[in-house]
Coordinates of C-alpha atoms and ligand atoms in Angstrom, one line a residue:
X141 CA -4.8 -34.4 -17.2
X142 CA -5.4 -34.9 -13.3
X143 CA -8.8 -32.6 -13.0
X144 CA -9.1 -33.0 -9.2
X145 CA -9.3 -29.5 -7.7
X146 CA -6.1 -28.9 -5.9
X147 CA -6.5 -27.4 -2.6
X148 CA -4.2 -24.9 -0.7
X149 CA -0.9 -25.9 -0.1
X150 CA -1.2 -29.3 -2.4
X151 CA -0.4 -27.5 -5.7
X152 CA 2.4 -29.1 -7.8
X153 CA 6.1 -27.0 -6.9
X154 CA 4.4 -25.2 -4.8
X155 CA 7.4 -23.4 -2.4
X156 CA 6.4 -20.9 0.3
X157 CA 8.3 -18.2 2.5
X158 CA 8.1 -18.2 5.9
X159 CA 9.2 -15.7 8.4
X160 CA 12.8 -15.9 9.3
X161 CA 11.5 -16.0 13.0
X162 CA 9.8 -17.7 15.4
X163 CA 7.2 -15.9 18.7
X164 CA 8.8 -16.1 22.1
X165 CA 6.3 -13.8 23.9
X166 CA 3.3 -12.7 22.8
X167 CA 0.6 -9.7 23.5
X168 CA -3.0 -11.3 23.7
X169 CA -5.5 -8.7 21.5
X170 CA -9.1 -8.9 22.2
X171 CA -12.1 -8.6 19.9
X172 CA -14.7 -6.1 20.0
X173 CA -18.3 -6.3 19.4
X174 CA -20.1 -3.8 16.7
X175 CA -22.1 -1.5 19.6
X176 CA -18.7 -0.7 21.4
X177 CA -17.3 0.1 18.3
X178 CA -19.7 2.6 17.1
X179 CA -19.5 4.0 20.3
X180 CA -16.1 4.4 20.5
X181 CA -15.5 5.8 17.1
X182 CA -18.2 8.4 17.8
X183 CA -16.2 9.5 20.9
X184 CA -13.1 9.7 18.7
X185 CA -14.9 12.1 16.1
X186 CA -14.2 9.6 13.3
X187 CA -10.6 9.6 13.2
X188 CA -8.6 7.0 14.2
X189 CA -5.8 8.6 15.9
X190 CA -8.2 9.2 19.1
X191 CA -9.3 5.5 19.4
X192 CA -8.0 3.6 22.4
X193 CA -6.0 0.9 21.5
X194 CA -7.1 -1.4 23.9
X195 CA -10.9 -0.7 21.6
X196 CA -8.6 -2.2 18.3
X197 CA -8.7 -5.9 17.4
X198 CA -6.1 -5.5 14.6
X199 CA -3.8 -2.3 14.7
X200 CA -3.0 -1.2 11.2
X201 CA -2.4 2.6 12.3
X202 CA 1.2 3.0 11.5
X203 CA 4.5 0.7 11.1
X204 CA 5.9 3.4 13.2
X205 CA 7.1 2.6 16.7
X206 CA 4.8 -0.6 16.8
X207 CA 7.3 -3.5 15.0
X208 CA 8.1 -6.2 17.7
X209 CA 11.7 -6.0 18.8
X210 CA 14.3 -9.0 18.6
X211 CA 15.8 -11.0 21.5
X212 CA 19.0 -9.5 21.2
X213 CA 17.2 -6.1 20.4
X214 CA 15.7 -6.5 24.2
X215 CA 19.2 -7.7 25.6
X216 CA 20.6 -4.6 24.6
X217 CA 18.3 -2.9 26.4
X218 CA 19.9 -4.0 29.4
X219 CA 23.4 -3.3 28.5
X220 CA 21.7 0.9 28.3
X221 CA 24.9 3.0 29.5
X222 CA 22.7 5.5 30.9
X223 CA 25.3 8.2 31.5
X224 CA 24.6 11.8 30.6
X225 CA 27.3 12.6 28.1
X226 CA 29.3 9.6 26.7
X227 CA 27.7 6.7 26.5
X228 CA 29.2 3.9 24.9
X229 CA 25.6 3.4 23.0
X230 CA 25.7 6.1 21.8
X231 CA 29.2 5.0 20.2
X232 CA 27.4 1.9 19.1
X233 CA 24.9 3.5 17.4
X234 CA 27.5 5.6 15.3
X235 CA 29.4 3.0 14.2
X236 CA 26.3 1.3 13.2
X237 CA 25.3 4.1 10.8
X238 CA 28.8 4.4 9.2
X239 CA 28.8 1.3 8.4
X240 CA 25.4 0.8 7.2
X241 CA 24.9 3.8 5.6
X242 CA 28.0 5.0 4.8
X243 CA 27.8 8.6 6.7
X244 CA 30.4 10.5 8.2
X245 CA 28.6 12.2 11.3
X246 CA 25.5 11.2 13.4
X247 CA 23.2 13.0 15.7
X248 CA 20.8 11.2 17.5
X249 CA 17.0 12.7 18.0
X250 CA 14.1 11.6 19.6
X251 CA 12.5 10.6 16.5
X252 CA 12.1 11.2 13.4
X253 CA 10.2 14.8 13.4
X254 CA 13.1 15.8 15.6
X255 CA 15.8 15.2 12.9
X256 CA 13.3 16.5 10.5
X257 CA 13.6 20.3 12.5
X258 CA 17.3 20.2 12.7
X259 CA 18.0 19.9 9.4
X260 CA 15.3 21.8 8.0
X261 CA 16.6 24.8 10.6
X262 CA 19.8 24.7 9.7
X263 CA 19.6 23.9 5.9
X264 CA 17.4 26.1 4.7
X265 CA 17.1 30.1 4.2
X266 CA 13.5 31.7 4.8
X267 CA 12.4 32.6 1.1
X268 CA 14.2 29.4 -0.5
X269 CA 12.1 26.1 -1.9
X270 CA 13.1 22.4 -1.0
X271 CA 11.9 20.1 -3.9
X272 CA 11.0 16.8 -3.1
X273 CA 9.5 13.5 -4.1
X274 CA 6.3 14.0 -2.9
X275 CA 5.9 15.4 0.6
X276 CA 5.5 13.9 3.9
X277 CA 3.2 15.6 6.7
X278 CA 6.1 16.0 9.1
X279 CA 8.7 16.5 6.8
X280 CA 6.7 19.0 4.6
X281 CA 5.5 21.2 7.7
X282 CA 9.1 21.5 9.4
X283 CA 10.4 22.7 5.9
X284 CA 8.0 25.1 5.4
X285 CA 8.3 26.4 9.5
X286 CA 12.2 26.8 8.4
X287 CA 10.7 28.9 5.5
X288 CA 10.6 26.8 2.4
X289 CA 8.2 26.7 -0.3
X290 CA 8.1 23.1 -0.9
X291 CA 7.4 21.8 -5.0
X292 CA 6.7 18.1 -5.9
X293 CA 9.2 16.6 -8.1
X294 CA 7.9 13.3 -8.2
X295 CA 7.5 11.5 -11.8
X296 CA 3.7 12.0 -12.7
X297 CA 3.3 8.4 -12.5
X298 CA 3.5 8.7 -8.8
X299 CA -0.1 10.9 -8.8
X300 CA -1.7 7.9 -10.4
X301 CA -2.6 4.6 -8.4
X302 CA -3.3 2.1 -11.3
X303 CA 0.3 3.0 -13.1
X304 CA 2.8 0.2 -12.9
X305 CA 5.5 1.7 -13.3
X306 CA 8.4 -0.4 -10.9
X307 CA 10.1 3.0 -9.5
X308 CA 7.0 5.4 -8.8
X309 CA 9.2 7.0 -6.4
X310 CA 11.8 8.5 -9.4
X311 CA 12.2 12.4 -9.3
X312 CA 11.6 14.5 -12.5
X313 CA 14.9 15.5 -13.4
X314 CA 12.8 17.7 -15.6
X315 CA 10.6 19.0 -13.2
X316 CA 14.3 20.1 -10.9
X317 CA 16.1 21.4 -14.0
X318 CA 12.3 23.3 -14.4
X319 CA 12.8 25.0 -10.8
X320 CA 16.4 25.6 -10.8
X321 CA 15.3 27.5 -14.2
X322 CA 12.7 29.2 -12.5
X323 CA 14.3 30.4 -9.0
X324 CA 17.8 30.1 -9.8
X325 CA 19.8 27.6 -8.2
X326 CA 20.9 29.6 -5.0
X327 CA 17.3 29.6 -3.8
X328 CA 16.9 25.8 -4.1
X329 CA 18.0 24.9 -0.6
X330 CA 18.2 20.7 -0.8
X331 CA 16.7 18.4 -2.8
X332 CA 14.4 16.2 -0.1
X333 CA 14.5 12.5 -0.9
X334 CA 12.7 9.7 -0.2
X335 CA 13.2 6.5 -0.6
X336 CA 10.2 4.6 -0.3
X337 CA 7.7 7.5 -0.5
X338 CA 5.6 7.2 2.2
X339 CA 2.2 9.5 0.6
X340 CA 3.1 7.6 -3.0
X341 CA 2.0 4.3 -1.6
X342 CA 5.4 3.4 -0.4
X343 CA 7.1 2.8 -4.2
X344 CA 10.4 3.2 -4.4
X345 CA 13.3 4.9 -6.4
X346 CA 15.7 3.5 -8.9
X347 CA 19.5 3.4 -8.4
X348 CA 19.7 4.9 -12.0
X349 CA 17.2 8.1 -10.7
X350 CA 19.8 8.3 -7.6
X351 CA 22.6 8.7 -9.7
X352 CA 21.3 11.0 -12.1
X353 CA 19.8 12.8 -9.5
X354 CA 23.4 13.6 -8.2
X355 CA 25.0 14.7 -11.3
X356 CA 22.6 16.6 -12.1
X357 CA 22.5 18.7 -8.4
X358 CA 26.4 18.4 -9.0
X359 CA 26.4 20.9 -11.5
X360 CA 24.2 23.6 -9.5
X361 CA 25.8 22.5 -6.1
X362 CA 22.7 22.0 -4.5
X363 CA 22.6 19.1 -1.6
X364 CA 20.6 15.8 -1.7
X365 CA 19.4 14.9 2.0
X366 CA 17.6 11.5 2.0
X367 CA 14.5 10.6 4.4
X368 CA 16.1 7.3 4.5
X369 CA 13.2 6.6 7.2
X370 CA 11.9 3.2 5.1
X371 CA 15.6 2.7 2.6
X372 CA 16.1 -0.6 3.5
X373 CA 12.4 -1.5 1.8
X374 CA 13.8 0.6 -1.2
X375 CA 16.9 -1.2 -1.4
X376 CA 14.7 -4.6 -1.4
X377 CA 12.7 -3.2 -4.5
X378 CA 16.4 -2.1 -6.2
X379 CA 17.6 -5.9 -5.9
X380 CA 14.2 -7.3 -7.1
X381 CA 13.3 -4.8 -10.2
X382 CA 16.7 -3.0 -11.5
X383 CA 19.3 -4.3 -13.9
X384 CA 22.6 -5.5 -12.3
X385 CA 20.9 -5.7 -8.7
X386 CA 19.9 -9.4 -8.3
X387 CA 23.3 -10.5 -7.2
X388 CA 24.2 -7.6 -4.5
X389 CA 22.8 -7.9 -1.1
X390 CA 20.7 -5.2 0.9
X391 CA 22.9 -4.2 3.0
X392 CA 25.5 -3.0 -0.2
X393 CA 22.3 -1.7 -2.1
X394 CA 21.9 0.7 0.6
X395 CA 25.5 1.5 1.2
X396 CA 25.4 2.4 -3.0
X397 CA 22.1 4.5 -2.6
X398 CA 22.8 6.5 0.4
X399 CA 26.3 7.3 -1.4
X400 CA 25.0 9.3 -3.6
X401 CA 23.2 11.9 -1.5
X402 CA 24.9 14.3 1.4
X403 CA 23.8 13.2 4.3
X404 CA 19.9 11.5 6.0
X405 CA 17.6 11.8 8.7
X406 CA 15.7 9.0 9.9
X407 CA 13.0 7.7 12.0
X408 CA 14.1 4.6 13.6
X409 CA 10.7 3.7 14.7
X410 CA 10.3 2.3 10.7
X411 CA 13.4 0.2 9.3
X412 CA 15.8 0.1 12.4
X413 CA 13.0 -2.2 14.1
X414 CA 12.5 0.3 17.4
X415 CA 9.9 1.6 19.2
X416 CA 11.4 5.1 19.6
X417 CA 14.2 7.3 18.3
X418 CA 16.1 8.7 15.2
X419 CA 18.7 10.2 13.6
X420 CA 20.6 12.3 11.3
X421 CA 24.1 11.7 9.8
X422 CA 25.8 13.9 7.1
X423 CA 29.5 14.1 5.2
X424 CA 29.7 17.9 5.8
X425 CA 31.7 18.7 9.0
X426 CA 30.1 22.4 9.0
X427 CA 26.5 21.2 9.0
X428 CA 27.9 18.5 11.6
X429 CA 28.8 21.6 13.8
X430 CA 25.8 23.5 13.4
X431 CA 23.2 20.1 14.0
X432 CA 25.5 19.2 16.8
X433 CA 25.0 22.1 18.6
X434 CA 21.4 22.7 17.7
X435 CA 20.3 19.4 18.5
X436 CA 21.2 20.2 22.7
X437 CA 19.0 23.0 22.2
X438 CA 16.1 20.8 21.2
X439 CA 16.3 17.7 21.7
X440 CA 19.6 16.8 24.4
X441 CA 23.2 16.7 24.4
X442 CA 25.0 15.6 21.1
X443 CA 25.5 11.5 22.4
X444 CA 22.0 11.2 23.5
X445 CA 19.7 13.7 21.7
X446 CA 16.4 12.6 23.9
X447 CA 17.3 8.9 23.9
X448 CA 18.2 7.1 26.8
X449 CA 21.4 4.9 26.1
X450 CA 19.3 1.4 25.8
X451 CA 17.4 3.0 22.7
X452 CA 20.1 3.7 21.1
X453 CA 21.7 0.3 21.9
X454 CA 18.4 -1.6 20.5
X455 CA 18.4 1.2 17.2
X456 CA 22.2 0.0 16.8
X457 CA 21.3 -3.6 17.1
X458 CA 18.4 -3.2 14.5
X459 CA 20.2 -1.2 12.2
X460 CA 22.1 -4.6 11.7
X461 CA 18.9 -6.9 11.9
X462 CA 17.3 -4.4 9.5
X463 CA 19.6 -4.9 7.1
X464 CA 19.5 -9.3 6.6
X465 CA 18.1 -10.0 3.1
X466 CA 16.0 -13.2 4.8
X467 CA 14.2 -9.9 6.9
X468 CA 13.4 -7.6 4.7
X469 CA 12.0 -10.2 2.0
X470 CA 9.7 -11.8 4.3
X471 CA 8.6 -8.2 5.6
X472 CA 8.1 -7.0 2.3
X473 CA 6.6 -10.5 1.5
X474 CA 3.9 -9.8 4.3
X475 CA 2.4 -6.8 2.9
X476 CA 2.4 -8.6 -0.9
X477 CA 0.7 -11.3 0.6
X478 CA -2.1 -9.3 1.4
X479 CA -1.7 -6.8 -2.0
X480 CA -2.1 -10.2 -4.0
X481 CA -5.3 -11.0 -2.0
X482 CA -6.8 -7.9 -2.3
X483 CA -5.8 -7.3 -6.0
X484 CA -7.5 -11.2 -6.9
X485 CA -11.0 -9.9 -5.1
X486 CA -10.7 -7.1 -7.4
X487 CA -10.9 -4.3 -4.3
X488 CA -8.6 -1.2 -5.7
X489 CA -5.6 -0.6 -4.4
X490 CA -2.2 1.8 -4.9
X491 CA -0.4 -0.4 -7.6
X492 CA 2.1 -2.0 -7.4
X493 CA 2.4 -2.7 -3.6
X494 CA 4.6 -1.1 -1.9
X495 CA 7.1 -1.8 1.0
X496 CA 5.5 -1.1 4.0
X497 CA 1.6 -0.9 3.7
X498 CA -1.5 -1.4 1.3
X499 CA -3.2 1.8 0.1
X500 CA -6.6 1.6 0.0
X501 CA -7.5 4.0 -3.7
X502 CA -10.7 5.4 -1.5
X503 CA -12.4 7.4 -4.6
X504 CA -12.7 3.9 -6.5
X505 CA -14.9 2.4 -3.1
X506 CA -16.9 5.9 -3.2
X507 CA -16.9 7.4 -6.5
X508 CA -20.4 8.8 -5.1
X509 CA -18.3 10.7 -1.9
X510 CA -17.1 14.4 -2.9
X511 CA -13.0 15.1 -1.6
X512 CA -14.3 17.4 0.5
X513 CA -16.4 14.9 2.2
X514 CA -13.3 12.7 3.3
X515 CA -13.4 9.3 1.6
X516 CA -10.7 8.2 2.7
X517 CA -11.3 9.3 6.5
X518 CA -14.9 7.4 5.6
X519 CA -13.0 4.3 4.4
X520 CA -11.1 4.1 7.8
X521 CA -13.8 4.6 9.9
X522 CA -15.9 2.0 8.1
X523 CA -13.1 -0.5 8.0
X524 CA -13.1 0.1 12.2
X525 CA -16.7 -0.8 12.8
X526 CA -16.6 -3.5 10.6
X527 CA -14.0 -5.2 12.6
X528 CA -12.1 -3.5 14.5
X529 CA -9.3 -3.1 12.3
X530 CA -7.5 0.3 12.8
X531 CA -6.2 2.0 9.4
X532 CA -5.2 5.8 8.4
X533 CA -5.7 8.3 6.4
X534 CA -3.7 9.8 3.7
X535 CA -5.6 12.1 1.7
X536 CA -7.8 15.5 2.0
X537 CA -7.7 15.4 5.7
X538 CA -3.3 14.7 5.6
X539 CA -2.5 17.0 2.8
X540 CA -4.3 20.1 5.2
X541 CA -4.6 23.4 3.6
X542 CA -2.8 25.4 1.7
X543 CA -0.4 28.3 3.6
X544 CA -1.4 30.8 1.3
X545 CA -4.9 30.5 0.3
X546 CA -6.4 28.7 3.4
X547 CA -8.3 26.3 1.1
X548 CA -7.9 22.5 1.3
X549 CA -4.8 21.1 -0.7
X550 CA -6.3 18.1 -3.0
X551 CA -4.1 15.5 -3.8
X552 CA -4.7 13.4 -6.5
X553 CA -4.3 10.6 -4.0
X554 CA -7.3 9.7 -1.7
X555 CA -6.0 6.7 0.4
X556 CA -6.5 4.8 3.8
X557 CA -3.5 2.7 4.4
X558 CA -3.4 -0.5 5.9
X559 CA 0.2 -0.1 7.4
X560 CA 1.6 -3.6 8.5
X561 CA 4.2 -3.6 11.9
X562 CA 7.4 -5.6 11.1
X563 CA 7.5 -9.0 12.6
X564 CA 4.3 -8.6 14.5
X565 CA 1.2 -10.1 12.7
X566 CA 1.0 -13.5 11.1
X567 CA -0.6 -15.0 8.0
X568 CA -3.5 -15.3 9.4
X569 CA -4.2 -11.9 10.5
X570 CA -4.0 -11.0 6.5
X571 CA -6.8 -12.8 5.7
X572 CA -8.8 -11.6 8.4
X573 CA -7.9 -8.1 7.6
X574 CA -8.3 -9.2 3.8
X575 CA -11.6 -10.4 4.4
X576 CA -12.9 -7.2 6.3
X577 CA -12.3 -5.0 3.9
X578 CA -14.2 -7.0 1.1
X579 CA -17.1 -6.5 3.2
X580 CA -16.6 -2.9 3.6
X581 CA -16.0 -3.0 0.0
X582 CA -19.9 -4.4 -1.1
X583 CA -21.1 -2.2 1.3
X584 CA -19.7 0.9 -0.1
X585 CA -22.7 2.1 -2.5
X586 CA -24.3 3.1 1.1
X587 CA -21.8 4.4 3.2
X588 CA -22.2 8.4 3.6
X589 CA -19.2 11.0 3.7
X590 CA -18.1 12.6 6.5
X591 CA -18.1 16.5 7.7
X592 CA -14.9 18.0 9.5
X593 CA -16.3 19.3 13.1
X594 CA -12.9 20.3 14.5
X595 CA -9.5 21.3 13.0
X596 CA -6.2 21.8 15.2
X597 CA -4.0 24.1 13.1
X598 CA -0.7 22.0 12.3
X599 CA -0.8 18.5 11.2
X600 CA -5.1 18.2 11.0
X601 CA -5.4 14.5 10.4
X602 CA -3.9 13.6 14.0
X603 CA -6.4 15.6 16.0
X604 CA -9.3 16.6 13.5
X605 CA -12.8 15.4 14.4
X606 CA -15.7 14.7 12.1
X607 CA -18.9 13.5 12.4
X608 CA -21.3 11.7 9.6
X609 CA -23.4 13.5 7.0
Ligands
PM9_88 N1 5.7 8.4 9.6 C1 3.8 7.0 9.6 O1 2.8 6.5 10.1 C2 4.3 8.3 11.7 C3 3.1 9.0 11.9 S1 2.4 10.0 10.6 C4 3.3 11.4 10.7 O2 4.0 6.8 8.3 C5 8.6 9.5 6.9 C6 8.7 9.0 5.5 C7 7.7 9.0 7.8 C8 7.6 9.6 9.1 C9 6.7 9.2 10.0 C10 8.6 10.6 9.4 C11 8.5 11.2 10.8 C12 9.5 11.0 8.5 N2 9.5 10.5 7.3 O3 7.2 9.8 13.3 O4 8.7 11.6 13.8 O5 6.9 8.1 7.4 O6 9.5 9.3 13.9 O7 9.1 10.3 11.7 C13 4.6 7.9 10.3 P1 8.6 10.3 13.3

């Protein structure tokens, strides 16, 4: 046997993806030095959010708003019928979501948040719950402003970041079937559905879940609205992991998945490959009606909704883009890439990877750091004046406090994501990032927690400020 050590890129068979692009233009990022650093994360209180950008080398913040947009994407932008009322983008964009994700009528919004309000005004009752797979910040806080109680559905897998189950995303039918029991089916006011879950680590749900999902809701007549803000990454998962999948493309998994459920909202910032602007789109003509005429009270006239007509011509063009299998394999591909790496140093992470980012597990880097002393928040701040690599929270500090008792709400989940933009980093950048957070990993027996200074009331982890114990 041939015992000479084989080095990268020589091993037998060895067959690599590459992305299905190539750079045209690109944004030169600058590195920073260890004293600016610590000065400008003490200015920021410790949370990310209120560092400059121009102070980050490597900008893991959020996939949200920050992927890099196609040539065609940026030719659309010039064909922006900027009309007030009309616009044939607007047009473009509609057609686009019929015929991606199957819905009868759209509404455009600002973003995602925007959609988020609509729906959750004109959905729900004040004293009814929304059960969902796992909340989202946004999502949760708009729900419960409409005057939801919101309850977690989520298999239990889902609260546990070493399970390996392939669909951590699933709803409990159990845990629905428990509520309905509970409040009676008239007080459940939509199920809210993810797909990935953002707060889970980005898994996914099963087309089997989906559909049992609906039969179930079927027989109470309760509505399934999908946060279809990251589907296309759930769709990737369906064709990888579930039986019967391999052979269908993305674009018909997501047609299948979204059939099943009553309507979406979206942030187009994520899968649609923009940097602003969202949607909503629903089969019910009445709730068409009523978000149709809400949405000029919010947000602009119904063929706009606080986009100007080249965003919605470079969301309709992305919608398309967002949809090629080459695309989303290589995006998803991206963030493995970096899982893998992370997982063979033995640094714990959210298992398995998800679509869109890596989740950092912070309790297993700082076992000796309380909850209530922010690991996570610790973890991203750490990870910053290592190297300048910009991450986010999603723990304690995101999960805020609870509307009843005041008290923090403590999730079982104490994560800082590493959230990677579509089509914007390389290779390259993944080991880098790879490499810093090894280091911040052997240094964790001496890092100290952190003590929240400042709280804003809605949505802490944006604004909060902490300083170190
Ligand atoms: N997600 C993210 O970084 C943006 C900032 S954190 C609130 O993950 C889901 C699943 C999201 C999401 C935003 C929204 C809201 C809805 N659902 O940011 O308002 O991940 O466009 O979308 C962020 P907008």
């Amino acid at each position: 046997m041939d015992q000479t050590p084989k080095t990268f890129g020589q091993q037998a068979g060895r067959r690599s993806w590459a992305e299905p692009w190539k750079i045209k233009m690109v944004e030169p990022i600058k590195m920073t030095n260890p004293a600016d650093r610590q000065e400008e994360l003490e200015r920021a209180g410790y949370n990310t959010f209120l560092l400059r950008s121009e102070c980050v080398y490597i900008d893991l913040l959020t996939d949200s708003g920050t992927s890099a947009m196609s040539d065609r994407q940026w030719a659309g932008m010039m064909l922006g019928d900027e009309a007030y009322a009309g616009s044939r983008n607007f047009y473009h964009l509609e057609s686009a979501v019929q015929q991606y994700y199957g819905y009868r009528y759209v509404v455009p919004t600002h973003q995602g948040r925007g959609a988020e309000h609509l729906l959750s005004r004109a959905a729900i009752t004040p004293g009814q719950y929304v059960a969902g797979n796992m909340y989202f910040t946004t999502t949760r806080l708009h729900q419960e402003m409409a005057g939801a109680t919101f309850v977690d559905v989520i298999i239990d897998e889902a609260h546990d970041p070493e399970n390996l189950h392939p669909f951590k995303g699933n709803v409990d039918l159990n845990k629905v079937q428990r509520l309905i029991d509970r409040v009676g089916a008239d007080k459940v006011a939509y199920i809210s559905l993810a797909g990935t879950v953002n707060m889970a680590g980005g898994q996914p749900v099963s087309m089997g879940n989906v559909r049992e999902l609906r039969l179930l809701c079927d027989r109470y007549g309760i509505p399934i609205y999908l946060d279809a803000t990251r589907m296309v990454e759930n769709a990737f998962f369906i064709q990888e992991r579930e039986p019967g999948y391999t052979g269908k493309t993305i674009a018909e998994i997501l047609k299948e998945f979204c059939s099943f459920t009553h309507g979406a909202w979206m942030s187009a910032k994520k899968d649609n490959l923009v940097n602003i602007g969202g949607w909503l789109a629903v089969n019910d003509w009445d709730l068409f009606e009523e978000l149709r005429n809400m949405v000029v009270i919010f947000e602009g006239l119904h063929t706009y909704g606080g986009l100007a007509g080249r965003d919605m011509e470079a969301i309709a063009i992305g919608i398309e883009e967002a949809v090629q299998d080459d695309h989303v394999r290589s995006r998803v591909g991206q963030v493995r890439y970096l899982g893998e790496l992370l997982t063979a140093w033995n640094i714990p992470i959210v298992q398995p990877v998800g679509g869109h980012a890596i989740f950092l597990d912070a309790k297993r880097f700082y076992p000796h750091i309380p909850q209530d002393q922010f690991p996570a928040q610790t973890l991203a701040a750490e990870l910053y004046l290592d190297s300048g690599i910009r991450s986010m929270e999603r723990g304690v500090v995101s999960a805020g406090r609870d509307p009843q008792t005041g008290d923090h709400r403590y999730p079982a989940l104490e994560l800082t994501r590493l959230t990677i933009p579509r089509r914007v980093y390389t290779q390259a950048h993944m080991d880098v990032v790879a490499e810093a957070v090894q280091a911040v990993f052997e240094a964790a027996p001496q890092t100290r927690g952190l003590k929240l200074v400042y709280e804003p009331k809605y949505l802490r982890f944006f604004q909060a400020r902490f300083e170190r114990i």
